[in-house]
Amino acid sequence: MKKVLLGSTAIVAAGLIAAPSAMAAEKLQVSVGGYMEQWFGYTSVDDSTGRDVDGFDVKSDSEIHFKGSTTLDNGIEFGINVQLEANSNSSDQIDESYLIMRGSFGEINLGSENSAMYKMHYAPSDFGISINSGDQGDWAALSGSNVSGSGYFRGVLGSTYVEPGRANDSEKLTYYTPRFAGFQLGASYSPDNLQDTNAPVDRNTGVSDMVTFGANYSGDFGGVSLGVSGGYGTFMESASGTDEPESYSAGVTLGVGGFGVGASYAAEEGATEGQSYNLGVSYETGPFGVSLSYFHGEVDNSSAQDTVHLSGKYALGPGVTAAATLGYAEFEDDGTAGSDEIEATYFVTGIRLSF
């Protein structure tokens, strides 16, 4: 593993060495973009806590993105990406914030961002509320129930987009190779699994020194598109008595005409163990699209979920999309957190704006 880290450091150094004598043709200019999603729907929830969470609800998810780049005279591009959560109830007001360097050598990311394992993962298309990023938990009222949500966000209970220790947006160094003959490789290093912190890493506590690897292939064969991905990540150091988290992921997508099919899988080992998979089919024509998706996730000796979504979308104009989801979700706990079970049926409509 140390050889891998030394190699990554050498790549960064090589890119920087090439830059000093070059002056930026133009100072970096920042543009504002992002997205807003507003959802309105009705949900019917049955659980054993005695809650009354049936009825209409409004939910939202929005971010404002500050992006900018400049290209030096030697051809190396430097850029920034800062993502501000637009909902004040978010526990992480700045979602991601990182520096980008691109050139003939590939791409380097440095800062708070998902790892190569996460970003290179392929999964089925889903046109409504996300089934593979945990949105069903909001409409099934997972929060506040007796079902344990441990390992849900960026973990196998809620997604196949995983990272070891659910490190998510910890400070990272990531390198992506140029894509060659459809293939691309990526590797990431993070000193810990914390987010948005410059605190020193105490290797006598918790886990430290995370490495992840990702690879994917994207190609077209006579009108048939194929995507295949695989990823692995682990922590190289752990305090005494602490298991070192490991994560695995794989995905495949296939498209012909307007039809698409896909499958993805993830597994975790260590303090949290479990697996998840996502299956889906979709069809798009012009501004219209429809998808049918299934997700299963489980954490050993804790919780499991099964969810089905039938979703549709319609592009109303540039950056404006109407979408809807009819869903059924079932969450179960094995008894360690109150022996609860949730059954939820919901219909959700919404508008997505991208800018």
Coordinates of C-alpha atoms in Angstrom, one line a residue:
M1 CA 0.0 0.0 0.0
K2 CA 2.9 2.4 0.8
K3 CA 4.2 1.9 -2.8
V4 CA 0.7 2.9 -4.1
L5 CA 0.8 6.1 -2.0
L6 CA 4.3 7.0 -3.1
G7 CA 3.3 6.5 -6.7
S8 CA 0.3 8.8 -6.3
T9 CA 2.5 11.4 -4.6
A10 CA 4.9 11.2 -7.6
I11 CA 2.1 11.8 -10.0
V12 CA 1.1 14.9 -8.1
A13 CA 4.6 16.2 -8.0
A14 CA 5.2 15.6 -11.7
G15 CA 2.1 17.7 -12.5
L16 CA 3.2 20.5 -10.2
I17 CA 6.8 20.6 -11.4
A18 CA 5.5 21.2 -15.0
A19 CA 3.5 24.2 -13.8
P20 CA 5.8 26.8 -12.2
S21 CA 7.1 28.4 -15.3
A22 CA 3.7 28.7 -16.8
M23 CA 1.5 31.7 -16.2
A24 CA -2.3 31.5 -16.4
A25 CA -3.7 33.0 -19.6
E26 CA -6.6 34.3 -17.6
K27 CA -7.4 34.5 -13.9
L28 CA -9.8 31.8 -12.7
Q29 CA -13.4 32.9 -13.0
V30 CA -16.1 31.4 -10.8
S31 CA -19.6 30.6 -12.1
V32 CA -22.7 29.7 -10.0
G33 CA -24.8 26.6 -10.7
G34 CA -26.5 23.8 -8.9
Y35 CA -29.9 22.2 -8.6
M36 CA -33.2 22.4 -6.7
E37 CA -35.6 19.5 -6.1
Q38 CA -39.0 20.1 -4.5
W39 CA -41.2 17.1 -3.9
F40 CA -44.9 16.8 -2.8
G41 CA -46.5 13.4 -2.1
Y42 CA -48.7 11.2 0.0
T43 CA -47.4 8.3 2.1
S44 CA -49.1 5.6 4.1
V45 CA -46.9 4.0 6.8
D46 CA -47.5 1.1 9.1
D47 CA -45.2 0.4 12.0
S48 CA -45.4 -0.6 15.7
T49 CA -44.3 2.6 17.3
G50 CA -47.8 4.2 17.5
R51 CA -46.7 7.1 15.3
D52 CA -49.2 8.8 12.9
V53 CA -47.0 9.7 9.9
D54 CA -49.6 9.1 7.2
G55 CA -50.6 11.9 4.9
F56 CA -49.2 14.6 2.6
D57 CA -45.7 15.9 2.9
V58 CA -43.3 18.3 1.2
K59 CA -39.6 17.5 1.0
S60 CA -36.7 19.2 -0.7
D61 CA -33.0 18.8 -1.7
S62 CA -31.1 21.7 -3.2
E63 CA -27.4 22.7 -3.6
I64 CA -25.6 25.8 -5.0
H65 CA -22.4 25.0 -6.7
F66 CA -19.5 27.4 -7.2
K67 CA -17.2 26.2 -10.0
G68 CA -14.3 27.7 -11.9
S69 CA -11.3 26.8 -13.9
T70 CA -8.4 28.3 -15.7
T71 CA -5.9 26.7 -18.2
L72 CA -2.2 27.6 -18.0
D73 CA -0.1 28.2 -21.0
N74 CA 1.4 24.7 -20.6
G75 CA -2.1 23.2 -21.0
I76 CA -2.7 22.2 -17.4
E77 CA -6.1 23.1 -16.1
F78 CA -6.8 24.1 -12.5
G79 CA -10.3 24.4 -11.1
I80 CA -12.4 24.5 -7.9
N81 CA -15.7 22.9 -7.0
V82 CA -17.5 24.1 -3.8
Q83 CA -21.0 22.8 -3.1
L84 CA -23.2 24.6 -0.6
E85 CA -26.3 22.9 0.9
A86 CA -29.3 25.1 0.3
N87 CA -31.3 23.4 3.1
S88 CA -30.5 24.8 6.6
N89 CA -31.4 21.5 8.3
S90 CA -28.4 19.8 6.7
S91 CA -25.7 18.8 9.3
D92 CA -23.0 19.4 6.6
Q93 CA -23.6 22.9 5.3
I94 CA -20.7 22.6 2.7
D95 CA -21.2 19.3 1.0
E96 CA -18.0 19.0 -1.1
S97 CA -15.1 21.4 -1.6
Y98 CA -12.1 20.4 -3.6
L99 CA -9.4 21.4 -6.1
I100 CA -9.1 19.9 -9.6
M101 CA -6.0 19.6 -11.8
R102 CA -6.3 18.1 -15.3
G103 CA -3.9 17.5 -18.1
S104 CA -2.6 14.8 -20.4
F105 CA -1.6 12.9 -17.3
G106 CA -5.2 12.5 -16.2
E107 CA -7.0 14.3 -13.3
I108 CA -6.2 14.9 -9.7
N109 CA -8.7 15.9 -7.0
L110 CA -7.6 17.3 -3.6
G111 CA -10.1 18.1 -0.9
S112 CA -13.4 17.0 0.6
E113 CA -15.0 14.8 -2.1
N114 CA -16.1 11.2 -2.7
S115 CA -13.4 8.7 -3.6
A116 CA -12.6 7.0 -6.9
M117 CA -14.4 3.9 -5.7
Y118 CA -17.7 5.9 -5.3
K119 CA -17.5 8.1 -8.4
M120 CA -16.5 5.4 -10.8
H121 CA -19.4 3.1 -9.8
Y122 CA -22.2 2.3 -12.3
A123 CA -25.8 1.5 -11.3
P124 CA -29.2 1.3 -13.0
S125 CA -31.0 4.5 -14.1
D126 CA -33.8 5.7 -11.8
F127 CA -36.0 8.7 -12.9
G128 CA -37.8 9.6 -9.7
I129 CA -36.8 10.0 -6.1
S130 CA -33.5 8.1 -5.7
I131 CA -33.9 4.4 -4.7
N132 CA -30.1 3.9 -4.5
S133 CA -29.2 6.9 -2.4
G134 CA -31.7 6.5 0.4
D135 CA -34.6 8.8 -0.5
Q136 CA -37.1 6.1 0.3
G137 CA -36.2 6.3 3.9
D138 CA -37.6 9.8 4.1
W139 CA -41.0 8.8 2.7
A140 CA -41.1 5.5 4.7
A141 CA -40.4 7.5 7.9
L142 CA -37.3 5.5 8.8
S143 CA -36.1 8.3 11.1
G144 CA -37.9 8.1 14.4
S145 CA -38.8 4.4 14.1
N146 CA -37.3 1.5 16.0
V147 CA -35.6 0.2 13.0
S148 CA -31.8 0.8 13.2
G149 CA -30.6 3.1 10.5
S150 CA -26.9 2.3 11.2
G151 CA -25.1 1.9 7.9
Y152 CA -27.8 3.6 5.9
F153 CA -26.3 6.8 4.3
R154 CA -23.5 5.7 1.9
G155 CA -23.6 2.3 3.5
V156 CA -25.0 -1.1 2.3
L157 CA -28.4 -0.6 4.1
G158 CA -29.2 2.3 1.8
S159 CA -27.0 2.2 -1.3
T160 CA -24.5 0.4 -3.5
Y161 CA -22.5 3.7 -3.7
V162 CA -20.3 2.9 -0.7
E163 CA -16.9 3.7 0.8
P164 CA -15.1 1.9 3.7
G165 CA -16.2 3.3 7.0
R166 CA -18.7 5.4 5.1
A167 CA -15.9 8.0 4.7
N168 CA -17.9 9.8 2.1
D169 CA -16.6 13.4 1.8
S170 CA -13.5 13.0 4.0
E171 CA -10.4 15.0 2.9
K172 CA -8.8 13.0 0.0
L173 CA -6.2 12.9 -2.6
T174 CA -7.6 11.2 -5.8
Y175 CA -6.0 10.4 -9.1
Y176 CA -7.9 9.3 -12.3
T177 CA -6.0 8.0 -15.4
P178 CA -6.9 9.2 -18.9
R179 CA -9.6 7.0 -20.4
F180 CA -7.9 4.6 -22.9
A181 CA -9.9 2.2 -25.2
G182 CA -12.9 2.7 -22.9
F183 CA -11.0 1.9 -19.7
Q184 CA -10.2 4.2 -16.8
L185 CA -8.6 3.6 -13.4
G186 CA -8.8 5.7 -10.2
A187 CA -7.2 5.6 -6.7
S188 CA -7.9 7.7 -3.5
Y189 CA -6.2 8.2 -0.2
S190 CA -7.7 9.7 2.9
P191 CA -6.0 10.0 6.3
D192 CA -9.2 9.3 8.2
N193 CA -13.0 9.0 7.8
L194 CA -13.9 12.4 9.1
Q195 CA -15.3 15.3 7.1
D196 CA -14.3 19.0 6.8
T197 CA -11.6 18.9 9.4
N198 CA -7.9 19.8 9.6
A199 CA -7.4 18.2 13.0
P200 CA -4.4 15.8 13.3
V201 CA -5.0 12.1 12.8
D202 CA -4.6 10.1 16.0
R203 CA -3.8 6.6 14.8
N204 CA -4.2 5.3 18.4
T205 CA -7.9 5.8 18.1
G206 CA -10.4 4.6 15.4
V207 CA -9.3 3.9 11.9
S208 CA -6.9 5.8 9.6
D209 CA -5.2 5.8 6.2
M210 CA -8.0 4.8 3.8
V211 CA -7.2 3.7 0.3
T212 CA -9.8 3.0 -2.4
F213 CA -9.5 1.9 -6.0
G214 CA -12.0 2.1 -8.8
A215 CA -12.1 1.0 -12.4
N216 CA -14.7 1.1 -15.2
Y217 CA -15.2 0.5 -18.8
S218 CA -17.6 2.4 -21.1
G219 CA -18.0 1.5 -24.8
D220 CA -20.5 1.3 -27.7
F221 CA -20.9 -1.7 -30.0
G222 CA -23.0 -1.0 -33.0
G223 CA -25.6 1.0 -31.0
V224 CA -25.4 -1.1 -27.9
S225 CA -23.8 0.7 -25.0
L226 CA -22.0 -1.1 -22.2
G227 CA -20.7 0.1 -18.8
V228 CA -18.9 -2.1 -16.3
S229 CA -17.4 -0.9 -13.0
G230 CA -15.6 -2.4 -9.9
G231 CA -14.3 -0.9 -6.7
Y232 CA -12.5 -1.8 -3.5
G233 CA -11.5 0.2 -0.4
T234 CA -10.1 -0.4 3.0
F235 CA -8.3 1.3 6.0
M236 CA -4.7 0.3 6.4
E237 CA -4.5 1.2 10.1
S238 CA -6.9 0.6 13.0
A239 CA -6.6 1.0 16.8
S240 CA -6.3 -2.0 19.0
G241 CA -9.5 -4.1 18.9
T242 CA -11.0 -2.2 16.0
D243 CA -11.8 -4.0 12.8
E244 CA -10.5 -2.4 9.6
P245 CA -13.5 -1.6 7.4
E246 CA -13.5 -3.0 3.8
S247 CA -15.9 -2.2 1.0
Y248 CA -16.5 -3.8 -2.4
S249 CA -18.7 -2.6 -5.3
A250 CA -19.5 -3.7 -8.8
G251 CA -22.0 -2.5 -11.5
V252 CA -23.1 -3.2 -15.1
T253 CA -25.3 -1.2 -17.4
L254 CA -26.5 -2.0 -20.9
G255 CA -28.4 0.2 -23.3
V256 CA -29.9 -0.3 -26.8
G257 CA -32.1 2.3 -28.5
G258 CA -34.1 3.9 -25.6
F259 CA -34.0 0.8 -23.4
G260 CA -31.6 0.3 -20.5
V261 CA -31.0 -2.4 -18.0
G262 CA -28.6 -2.5 -15.1
A263 CA -27.5 -4.1 -11.9
S264 CA -25.1 -3.1 -9.0
Y265 CA -23.8 -4.7 -5.9
A266 CA -21.9 -3.7 -2.8
A267 CA -20.6 -5.4 0.3
E268 CA -19.0 -4.3 3.6
E269 CA -16.8 -6.1 6.1
G270 CA -15.4 -5.1 9.5
A271 CA -17.4 -3.5 12.4
T272 CA -20.4 -3.3 10.0
E273 CA -21.0 -6.2 7.7
G274 CA -23.7 -6.6 5.0
Q275 CA -24.5 -6.3 1.4
S276 CA -26.8 -4.5 -1.1
Y277 CA -27.9 -4.8 -4.7
N278 CA -30.0 -2.7 -7.1
L279 CA -31.7 -4.0 -10.3
G280 CA -33.5 -1.8 -12.8
V281 CA -34.9 -1.4 -16.3
S282 CA -35.7 1.9 -18.0
Y283 CA -36.9 3.4 -21.3
E284 CA -36.4 6.9 -22.7
T285 CA -37.7 8.6 -25.8
G286 CA -37.5 12.3 -26.4
P287 CA -38.3 14.2 -23.2
F288 CA -40.0 11.2 -21.6
G289 CA -38.6 8.4 -19.5
V290 CA -39.9 5.6 -17.3
S291 CA -38.0 3.3 -14.9
L292 CA -38.7 0.3 -12.7
S293 CA -36.2 -0.3 -9.9
Y294 CA -35.6 -2.7 -7.0
F295 CA -33.3 -2.2 -4.1
H296 CA -32.3 -4.6 -1.3
G297 CA -29.9 -3.7 1.5
E298 CA -29.0 -5.4 4.8
V299 CA -26.7 -5.0 7.7
D300 CA -25.9 -8.3 9.4
N301 CA -27.5 -8.7 12.9
S302 CA -29.3 -5.4 12.5
S303 CA -31.6 -4.2 9.7
A304 CA -32.8 -4.9 6.2
Q305 CA -34.9 -3.1 3.5
D306 CA -36.6 -4.0 0.3
T307 CA -37.9 -1.2 -2.0
V308 CA -39.6 -1.1 -5.4
H309 CA -40.0 2.1 -7.4
L310 CA -42.0 2.8 -10.6
S311 CA -40.9 6.3 -11.7
G312 CA -41.3 8.6 -14.7
K313 CA -39.9 11.9 -15.9
Y314 CA -40.7 14.5 -18.4
A315 CA -38.4 17.3 -19.6
L316 CA -40.5 20.5 -19.6
G317 CA -37.6 22.6 -20.9
P318 CA -33.9 23.2 -20.5
G319 CA -33.0 22.4 -16.9
V320 CA -36.7 21.8 -15.9
T321 CA -37.9 18.3 -15.3
A322 CA -41.1 17.0 -13.8
A323 CA -40.9 13.5 -12.1
A324 CA -43.0 11.1 -10.1
T325 CA -42.6 7.9 -8.2
L326 CA -45.0 5.2 -7.0
G327 CA -43.1 3.3 -4.3
Y328 CA -43.3 0.5 -1.8
A329 CA -40.7 0.1 0.9
E330 CA -40.3 -2.4 3.7
F331 CA -37.8 -2.1 6.6
E332 CA -37.2 -4.7 9.2
D333 CA -35.1 -5.0 12.4
D334 CA -33.9 -8.3 13.8
G335 CA -34.8 -7.3 17.3
T336 CA -31.7 -5.5 18.6
A337 CA -33.4 -2.1 18.2
G338 CA -37.0 -2.8 19.2
S339 CA -38.2 -5.5 16.9
D340 CA -39.9 -3.1 14.5
E341 CA -41.1 -3.4 11.0
I342 CA -42.1 -0.6 8.6
E343 CA -44.3 -1.0 5.6
A344 CA -44.8 2.2 3.5
T345 CA -46.6 3.0 0.3
Y346 CA -46.1 6.4 -1.3
F347 CA -46.8 8.5 -4.4
V348 CA -44.5 11.4 -4.9
T349 CA -44.4 14.1 -7.6
G350 CA -41.8 16.8 -8.0
I351 CA -39.9 19.3 -10.1
R352 CA -36.2 19.3 -10.6
L353 CA -34.4 22.5 -11.7
S354 CA -30.8 22.5 -12.7
F355 CA -28.9 25.7 -13.3

